[in-house]
Coordinates of C-alpha atoms and ligand atoms in Angstrom, one line a residue:
M1 CA 6.9 -17.9 12.4
Q2 CA 9.3 -15.9 14.5
L3 CA 8.8 -12.1 14.8
V4 CA 11.9 -9.9 15.4
I5 CA 11.1 -6.4 16.7
L6 CA 13.8 -3.8 16.4
G7 CA 13.6 -2.0 19.7
G8 CA 17.0 -0.4 20.1
G9 CA 15.8 3.2 19.4
K10 CA 16.4 5.9 22.0
G11 CA 13.4 8.0 21.0
S12 CA 15.3 11.2 21.4
R13 CA 12.8 13.0 19.1
L14 CA 10.0 12.1 21.6
K15 CA 11.8 13.3 24.6
A16 CA 9.6 16.4 24.9
V17 CA 6.5 14.2 25.5
T18 CA 7.9 11.1 27.0
G19 CA 11.1 12.1 28.8
D20 CA 13.7 9.3 29.0
L21 CA 11.4 6.4 28.2
P22 CA 12.9 4.1 25.6
K23 CA 10.9 4.3 22.3
P24 CA 9.3 0.8 22.4
L25 CA 7.7 1.8 25.8
V26 CA 6.2 5.1 24.6
P27 CA 2.5 4.7 25.2
V28 CA -0.2 5.3 22.5
L29 CA -3.6 5.5 24.1
G30 CA -2.3 3.9 27.2
T31 CA -0.5 0.9 25.6
P32 CA 3.3 0.9 24.9
L33 CA 4.1 0.7 21.1
L34 CA 5.9 -2.6 21.7
G35 CA 3.0 -4.1 23.7
R36 CA 0.6 -3.2 20.9
Q37 CA 2.7 -5.0 18.3
I38 CA 3.2 -8.1 20.4
H39 CA -0.5 -8.3 21.1
Q40 CA -1.3 -8.0 17.4
A41 CA 1.3 -10.6 16.5
A42 CA -0.1 -13.0 19.1
Q43 CA -3.7 -12.5 17.9
S44 CA -2.6 -13.1 14.2
G45 CA -2.1 -16.8 15.0
Y46 CA 0.9 -16.8 12.7
V47 CA 3.6 -15.7 15.1
D48 CA 4.8 -18.3 17.6
E49 CA 7.7 -16.5 19.1
V50 CA 8.8 -12.8 19.5
V51 CA 12.4 -11.7 19.8
V52 CA 12.9 -8.0 20.8
L53 CA 16.3 -6.6 20.0
T54 CA 17.0 -3.9 22.5
G55 CA 19.7 -1.3 23.1
Y56 CA 18.8 1.8 25.0
G57 CA 16.7 1.1 28.0
A58 CA 17.2 -2.7 27.6
D59 CA 16.5 -3.4 31.3
S60 CA 13.2 -1.5 31.5
I61 CA 12.0 -3.2 28.2
A62 CA 13.0 -6.6 29.6
A63 CA 11.1 -5.8 32.8
Y64 CA 8.0 -4.7 30.9
V65 CA 8.0 -7.9 28.8
K66 CA 8.5 -10.1 31.8
E67 CA 5.5 -8.5 33.6
A68 CA 3.1 -8.5 30.7
D69 CA 1.3 -11.6 29.6
F70 CA 1.1 -11.8 25.8
G71 CA 0.2 -15.5 25.5
I72 CA 3.2 -16.3 23.3
P73 CA 6.9 -16.5 24.3
V74 CA 8.8 -13.2 24.1
R75 CA 12.6 -13.0 24.5
C76 CA 14.7 -9.8 24.7
I77 CA 18.2 -9.8 23.4
A78 CA 20.2 -6.7 24.4
E79 CA 23.1 -5.6 22.2
P80 CA 26.0 -3.9 24.0
V81 CA 26.9 -1.7 21.1
A82 CA 24.5 0.0 18.6
R83 CA 25.1 -1.5 15.2
G84 CA 22.3 -0.1 13.1
T85 CA 19.0 -1.8 12.4
A86 CA 20.3 -4.5 10.1
G87 CA 23.4 -4.8 12.2
A88 CA 21.3 -5.7 15.2
V89 CA 19.6 -8.5 13.3
L90 CA 22.9 -9.8 11.9
A91 CA 24.4 -9.8 15.4
A92 CA 21.5 -11.9 16.7
I93 CA 21.4 -14.3 13.7
D94 CA 22.2 -17.4 15.7
N95 CA 19.0 -16.9 17.7
L96 CA 16.8 -16.6 14.6
Q97 CA 14.7 -19.2 12.8
S98 CA 15.2 -20.0 9.1
E99 CA 12.6 -17.4 8.2
F100 CA 11.3 -14.5 10.3
L101 CA 9.3 -11.3 10.3
V102 CA 11.0 -8.0 11.0
M103 CA 9.3 -4.8 12.2
Y104 CA 10.4 -1.6 13.9
A105 CA 9.1 -1.0 17.4
D106 CA 8.0 2.5 16.6
T107 CA 5.5 1.6 13.9
V108 CA 1.7 1.5 14.3
H109 CA -0.3 -0.7 12.1
D110 CA -2.9 -3.4 11.9
I111 CA -1.6 -5.6 9.1
D112 CA -2.9 -9.0 8.2
L113 CA 0.4 -10.7 9.0
G114 CA -0.8 -14.2 7.9
R115 CA -1.6 -12.9 4.4
F116 CA 1.9 -11.3 4.2
V117 CA 3.7 -14.5 5.4
S118 CA 1.7 -16.7 3.0
F119 CA 2.6 -14.4 0.1
H120 CA 6.3 -14.7 1.1
S121 CA 6.1 -18.5 1.2
A122 CA 4.2 -18.8 -2.1
Q123 CA 6.9 -16.6 -3.7
G124 CA 9.8 -18.6 -2.4
A125 CA 11.5 -15.3 -1.8
D126 CA 14.7 -14.5 0.0
A127 CA 13.1 -11.3 1.3
S128 CA 9.6 -9.9 1.0
L129 CA 9.2 -6.2 1.5
F130 CA 5.9 -4.7 2.6
L131 CA 5.3 -1.8 0.1
H132 CA 2.5 0.7 0.1
P133 CA 1.6 4.0 -1.6
N134 CA 1.7 7.1 0.6
D135 CA 0.7 10.7 0.2
H136 CA 4.2 12.1 -0.1
P137 CA 6.1 9.8 -2.5
A138 CA 8.4 12.6 -3.7
D139 CA 10.2 12.6 -0.3
S140 CA 10.1 8.9 0.4
D141 CA 12.4 6.0 -0.4
L142 CA 10.8 4.2 -3.3
V143 CA 11.1 0.7 -4.7
E144 CA 10.6 -0.5 -8.3
T145 CA 9.4 -3.9 -9.2
D146 CA 9.0 -5.8 -12.5
E147 CA 5.7 -7.1 -13.8
A148 CA 5.9 -10.2 -11.6
G149 CA 6.6 -8.1 -8.4
R150 CA 10.3 -8.9 -8.2
I151 CA 12.2 -5.9 -6.9
T152 CA 14.6 -4.4 -9.5
C153 CA 15.9 -1.3 -7.8
F154 CA 15.8 1.1 -4.8
H155 CA 15.5 4.9 -5.2
S156 CA 16.5 6.7 -2.1
Y157 CA 15.2 10.1 -1.3
P158 CA 16.0 12.8 -2.6
H159 CA 14.9 12.0 -6.2
P160 CA 16.3 13.8 -9.2
E161 CA 14.0 16.5 -10.6
G162 CA 11.6 15.4 -13.4
V163 CA 11.9 11.6 -13.0
I164 CA 8.7 9.5 -12.6
F165 CA 8.5 6.6 -10.2
P166 CA 5.6 4.4 -9.1
N167 CA 4.3 5.3 -5.7
L168 CA 5.7 2.2 -3.9
V169 CA 7.2 3.1 -0.5
N170 CA 9.2 0.7 1.6
A171 CA 7.3 0.6 4.9
A172 CA 10.1 -1.2 6.8
L173 CA 8.3 -4.5 7.5
Y174 CA 9.9 -7.6 6.1
V175 CA 9.9 -11.4 5.9
L176 CA 13.5 -12.6 5.6
R177 CA 15.2 -15.9 5.0
R178 CA 18.1 -16.1 7.4
D179 CA 20.6 -17.8 5.1
A180 CA 20.1 -15.1 2.5
L181 CA 21.5 -12.6 4.9
L182 CA 24.8 -14.4 5.4
G183 CA 28.0 -13.6 3.5
L184 CA 26.9 -10.3 2.1
S185 CA 29.9 -8.2 1.2
N186 CA 30.7 -4.5 1.5
L187 CA 28.4 -3.8 4.4
P188 CA 29.3 -0.8 6.6
E189 CA 29.8 -1.0 10.3
K190 CA 26.2 0.0 11.1
P191 CA 24.3 -1.4 8.2
D192 CA 20.7 -0.3 7.4
F193 CA 18.3 -2.7 5.6
A194 CA 17.1 -0.3 3.0
K195 CA 20.3 1.5 2.3
H196 CA 22.8 -1.4 2.5
V197 CA 21.5 -4.9 3.0
F198 CA 18.8 -5.0 0.4
P199 CA 21.0 -3.5 -2.4
A200 CA 23.7 -6.0 -1.4
M201 CA 21.2 -8.8 -1.6
L202 CA 20.1 -7.7 -5.1
Q203 CA 23.7 -7.6 -6.2
A204 CA 24.2 -11.1 -4.9
G205 CA 21.4 -12.2 -7.1
R206 CA 18.9 -12.8 -4.2
R207 CA 15.2 -12.9 -4.9
L208 CA 13.6 -9.8 -3.3
V209 CA 9.9 -9.4 -3.9
G210 CA 7.5 -6.6 -3.2
Y211 CA 4.2 -7.2 -1.3
R212 CA 1.8 -4.4 -2.2
S213 CA -0.8 -3.5 0.3
P214 CA -3.1 -0.6 1.1
E215 CA -2.9 -1.3 4.8
Y216 CA -2.1 1.4 7.4
I217 CA 1.5 1.6 8.7
K218 CA 3.1 4.7 10.1
D219 CA 6.0 5.4 12.4
A220 CA 5.3 7.2 15.6
G221 CA 8.8 8.6 16.1
T222 CA 8.0 12.3 16.6
P223 CA 5.5 14.0 18.9
D224 CA 3.4 15.1 15.8
R225 CA 3.3 11.5 14.4
L226 CA 2.5 10.1 17.8
A227 CA -0.5 12.4 18.0
K228 CA -1.5 11.5 14.5
V229 CA -1.4 7.7 14.9
A230 CA -3.4 8.0 18.2
K231 CA -6.0 9.9 16.2
D232 CA -6.0 7.3 13.5
I233 CA -6.4 4.5 15.9
L234 CA -9.4 6.3 17.6
S235 CA -11.1 7.2 14.3
G236 CA -11.0 3.5 13.4
M237 CA -8.8 4.2 10.4
V238 CA -6.0 1.9 11.3
S239 CA -8.2 -1.2 11.7
H240 CA -10.4 -0.1 8.8
R241 CA -7.6 -0.3 6.3
S242 CA -6.5 -3.7 7.5
L243 CA -7.0 -6.5 4.9
R244 CA -8.5 -8.5 7.7
N245 CA -11.6 -6.4 7.5
P246 CA -13.8 -6.0 4.4
S247 CA -13.9 -2.4 3.3
P248 CA -15.9 -0.5 0.6
A249 CA -14.1 1.0 -2.4
V250 CA -14.7 3.8 -4.9
F251 CA -13.6 2.4 -8.2
L252 CA -12.4 4.9 -10.8
D253 CA -12.1 4.7 -14.5
R254 CA -8.8 6.2 -15.7
D255 CA -9.1 8.2 -19.0
G256 CA -11.8 10.9 -18.9
V257 CA -12.2 10.6 -15.1
L258 CA -8.8 11.1 -13.6
N259 CA -6.9 12.3 -16.7
V260 CA -7.8 14.2 -19.8
Y261 CA -9.4 12.0 -22.4
A262 CA -7.0 12.2 -25.4
G263 CA -7.7 9.2 -27.6
Y264 CA -5.1 6.5 -26.5
V265 CA -2.5 7.4 -24.0
D266 CA 0.6 5.7 -25.4
T267 CA 3.3 7.8 -23.7
P268 CA 3.6 9.1 -20.1
E269 CA 3.5 12.7 -21.4
K270 CA 0.0 12.2 -22.7
L271 CA -1.3 11.5 -19.3
V272 CA -2.5 14.8 -17.9
L273 CA -4.6 15.0 -14.8
L274 CA -8.0 16.7 -15.1
P275 CA -8.4 19.9 -13.0
G276 CA -9.4 19.0 -9.5
A277 CA -8.8 15.3 -9.9
G278 CA -5.8 15.1 -7.6
Q279 CA -7.5 16.9 -4.8
A280 CA -10.6 14.7 -5.2
V281 CA -8.6 11.6 -4.9
R282 CA -6.9 13.1 -1.8
K283 CA -10.3 13.5 -0.2
L284 CA -11.1 9.9 -1.1
N285 CA -7.8 8.8 0.5
R286 CA -8.9 10.6 3.7
S287 CA -12.2 8.7 3.8
F288 CA -13.0 5.1 4.7
F289 CA -13.2 4.0 1.1
R290 CA -10.3 2.3 -0.7
T291 CA -9.3 4.0 -4.0
V292 CA -9.0 1.6 -6.9
V293 CA -8.6 2.3 -10.6
V294 CA -10.1 -0.2 -13.1
T295 CA -9.2 0.5 -16.7
N296 CA -9.4 -1.3 -20.1
Q297 CA -6.1 -1.2 -21.9
P298 CA -6.6 -2.9 -25.2
V299 CA -3.6 -1.0 -26.5
L300 CA -1.5 -3.9 -25.0
A301 CA -3.3 -6.5 -27.0
R302 CA -3.1 -4.4 -30.2
G303 CA 0.7 -3.9 -29.6
E304 CA 0.4 -0.2 -29.5
V305 CA 1.8 0.1 -25.9
S306 CA 4.3 -2.3 -24.4
P307 CA 3.9 -3.6 -20.8
D308 CA 7.0 -1.5 -19.8
M309 CA 5.5 1.6 -21.4
L310 CA 2.2 1.0 -19.5
R311 CA 4.2 0.8 -16.3
L312 CA 5.8 4.1 -17.0
I313 CA 2.4 5.7 -17.9
H314 CA 1.1 4.5 -14.5
A315 CA 4.2 5.7 -12.8
R316 CA 3.4 9.1 -14.2
L317 CA -0.1 8.8 -12.9
D318 CA 1.3 8.0 -9.4
T319 CA 3.7 10.9 -9.6
E320 CA 1.1 13.4 -10.7
L321 CA -1.3 12.3 -8.0
G322 CA 1.6 12.2 -5.4
R323 CA 2.3 15.9 -6.2
E324 CA -1.1 16.7 -4.9
G325 CA -0.8 14.4 -1.8
A326 CA -3.0 11.7 -3.4
Y327 CA -2.5 8.1 -4.2
L328 CA -4.2 4.9 -5.5
D329 CA -4.6 1.9 -3.3
A330 CA -4.5 -0.3 -6.4
L331 CA -4.8 -0.2 -10.1
Y332 CA -6.2 -3.0 -12.3
F333 CA -6.1 -3.1 -16.0
C334 CA -7.5 -5.5 -18.6
P335 CA -4.8 -6.0 -21.3
H336 CA -7.2 -8.0 -23.6
H337 CA -9.1 -7.2 -26.8
P338 CA -11.5 -9.5 -28.6
D339 CA -11.0 -8.5 -32.3
K340 CA -8.1 -9.7 -34.3
G341 CA -6.4 -8.0 -37.3
F342 CA -4.2 -5.3 -35.9
P343 CA -0.6 -5.0 -37.2
G344 CA 1.7 -5.8 -34.3
E345 CA -1.0 -7.3 -32.2
V346 CA -0.1 -9.7 -29.3
A347 CA -1.8 -13.0 -30.1
S348 CA -2.0 -14.2 -26.5
L349 CA -4.0 -11.1 -25.4
K350 CA -6.4 -11.3 -28.3
K351 CA -9.3 -13.0 -26.7
V352 CA -12.6 -12.7 -25.1
C353 CA -12.0 -12.3 -21.3
D354 CA -14.0 -11.8 -18.2
C355 CA -12.1 -8.6 -17.2
R356 CA -12.7 -6.3 -20.1
K357 CA -15.4 -3.8 -19.0
P358 CA -18.4 -4.1 -18.9
E359 CA -17.5 -7.6 -17.6
A360 CA -16.9 -7.3 -13.9
G361 CA -13.7 -9.4 -13.6
M362 CA -11.6 -6.6 -12.4
L363 CA -14.0 -5.8 -9.6
M364 CA -14.1 -9.4 -8.6
H365 CA -10.4 -9.7 -8.6
A366 CA -10.0 -6.5 -6.5
S367 CA -12.6 -7.7 -4.2
R368 CA -10.7 -11.0 -3.6
E369 CA -7.3 -9.3 -3.3
L370 CA -8.2 -6.3 -1.2
G371 CA -11.2 -7.6 0.7
I372 CA -13.6 -5.1 -0.8
A373 CA -17.2 -5.1 0.2
L374 CA -18.7 -4.6 -3.3
E375 CA -22.3 -4.0 -2.0
R376 CA -21.1 -0.9 -0.3
S377 CA -18.8 0.2 -3.2
W378 CA -19.2 2.7 -6.0
M379 CA -18.0 3.1 -9.6
I380 CA -17.2 6.5 -11.2
G381 CA -16.9 6.4 -14.9
D382 CA -17.3 8.4 -18.1
T383 CA -18.6 5.6 -20.4
T384 CA -21.7 3.3 -20.5
S385 CA -19.3 0.3 -20.1
D386 CA -18.3 1.6 -16.7
I387 CA -21.9 2.0 -15.7
E388 CA -22.9 -1.3 -17.1
M389 CA -20.1 -3.1 -15.2
A390 CA -21.2 -1.4 -12.0
R391 CA -24.8 -2.6 -12.6
R392 CA -23.6 -6.2 -13.2
A393 CA -21.6 -6.3 -10.0
G394 CA -24.2 -4.6 -7.9
L395 CA -22.3 -1.3 -7.3
R396 CA -23.8 2.1 -7.3
S397 CA -22.5 4.2 -10.2
I398 CA -21.9 7.8 -11.1
L399 CA -21.5 9.0 -14.7
V400 CA -19.2 12.0 -15.0
K401 CA -19.6 14.6 -17.8
T402 CA -15.8 14.8 -18.3
G403 CA -14.1 12.6 -21.0
L404 CA -16.7 10.8 -23.1
G405 CA -19.5 11.8 -20.7
G406 CA -21.5 8.7 -21.6
R407 CA -21.6 9.6 -25.3
D408 CA -20.0 6.2 -26.3
G409 CA -23.6 4.9 -26.2
K410 CA -22.7 1.2 -26.2
Y411 CA -24.9 0.1 -23.4
D412 CA -28.3 1.1 -22.2
A413 CA -27.2 1.5 -18.6
P414 CA -28.6 4.4 -16.6
P415 CA -26.3 5.5 -13.8
D416 CA -27.5 6.2 -10.3
F417 CA -26.2 9.7 -10.5
V418 CA -24.7 12.1 -13.0
A419 CA -21.9 14.6 -11.9
D420 CA -19.9 17.3 -13.5
D421 CA -16.6 15.7 -12.7
I422 CA -14.8 13.3 -10.2
A423 CA -14.8 15.9 -7.4
A424 CA -18.6 16.4 -7.7
A425 CA -19.0 12.6 -7.9
I426 CA -17.1 12.1 -4.7
E427 CA -19.2 14.7 -2.9
I428 CA -22.3 12.7 -3.9
I429 CA -20.8 9.5 -2.5
F430 CA -20.0 11.3 0.8
Q431 CA -23.5 12.6 1.0
E432 CA -25.0 9.2 0.4
A433 CA -22.6 7.5 2.8
P434 CA -21.8 10.1 5.5
D435 CA -20.5 7.5 8.0
L436 CA -17.8 6.6 5.5
A437 CA -17.0 10.1 4.3
N438 CA -14.4 11.6 6.5
R439 CA -12.4 9.9 9.1
D440 CA -11.1 13.2 10.5
A441 CA -14.6 14.1 11.3
A442 CA -15.3 10.6 12.6
C443 CA -12.4 11.2 15.0
A444 CA -13.4 14.8 15.9
S445 CA -16.7 13.5 17.4
S446 CA -15.3 10.4 19.1
C447 CA -11.8 11.6 20.2
V448 CA -12.7 14.6 22.3
G449 CA -10.9 14.4 25.6
E450 CA -9.1 11.2 24.7
M451 CA -6.0 12.6 23.2
Ligands
ZN1 ZN1 -9.4 -8.8 -19.9

């Protein structure tokens, strides 16, 4: 597949550190941003040609590309007039293949591109957008998808007060089908993908899908961010979060661990975070563990909560965590329930499954999807089902005293540890696995003198 890199940026916000250097050539730890991206693309084995769309500093970028040896063909196309990010792609459309990847030259990431491209192909989409949760969703452009992952709408920052949205941020990395970009109406002179092109595609009935991933991707467009991404590369966090590399996770139960146990949560308002839970998850996000919720939601099978309502409830969870700078890498739920006889029940979900805790199906699913190393992972729960599931899958477990505090008494499953709450549980995990605990500390010891 062809990779299109948008390299027209001037990098004015980086002037203080890099002078007049065009943004794609700004070095991070000695390698220009653009060079890093092309190397990664070449290594992925999925990219057979790179097209760099240039504007400011076109000659020096062309000279850099000519001199470097990336092992795959790289072409630069200079646009005489700045036309906006999507405008540059539309202007170069005759040089583009029927499907291509698009990324911005100022982003730093280590994304499994092959996985993303395969997803796009399997979906038969007109556009696939790389979406991820971040620690500041309230001031980010958010995307909403339906149950099947099809994008339904875009919410641009700023968001109205009091609304709840899932923490799904458009990271500006796309796979696009060329023909789907043709003939879009009402585009401004300098169109932007997120603001103009994608909404126009939705309106034209095109199929846009969201690709959810917990992988690292950040723009390095300001001196602060440039320093931050350098630190994250050095600490190992950028590669650690890649789906190419197996990574341990801390699995969390929902009710009674993250939020107040209040019988069944059947409206968003009933989901209230436990004191300290947001900050605990934030700490976990800053470690080398992935953060994954696994929850039984038999309310779906019993017809007490609709799939749409459950999405809203989880949007509220995302919003409440986001307020504290915390996020979930993923959330898995089991919608099934084995016993029949409830009024309004959903017959298709009334069954014995392999995902309802204490069965370990959700852990296995997460392990496959997110490349999780289960043998290094942990489960934090408030019921014996949580602990029994961890035992069956070979995870270490911590029972918290919040929520049911193990008083459900269904299984004779002794946990590895008992903790007062999720914050105390995470401290135990960090003590037991100090090398995975804190990537800032990991950096502090290895980054001295290298910034
Ligand atoms: Zn299930």
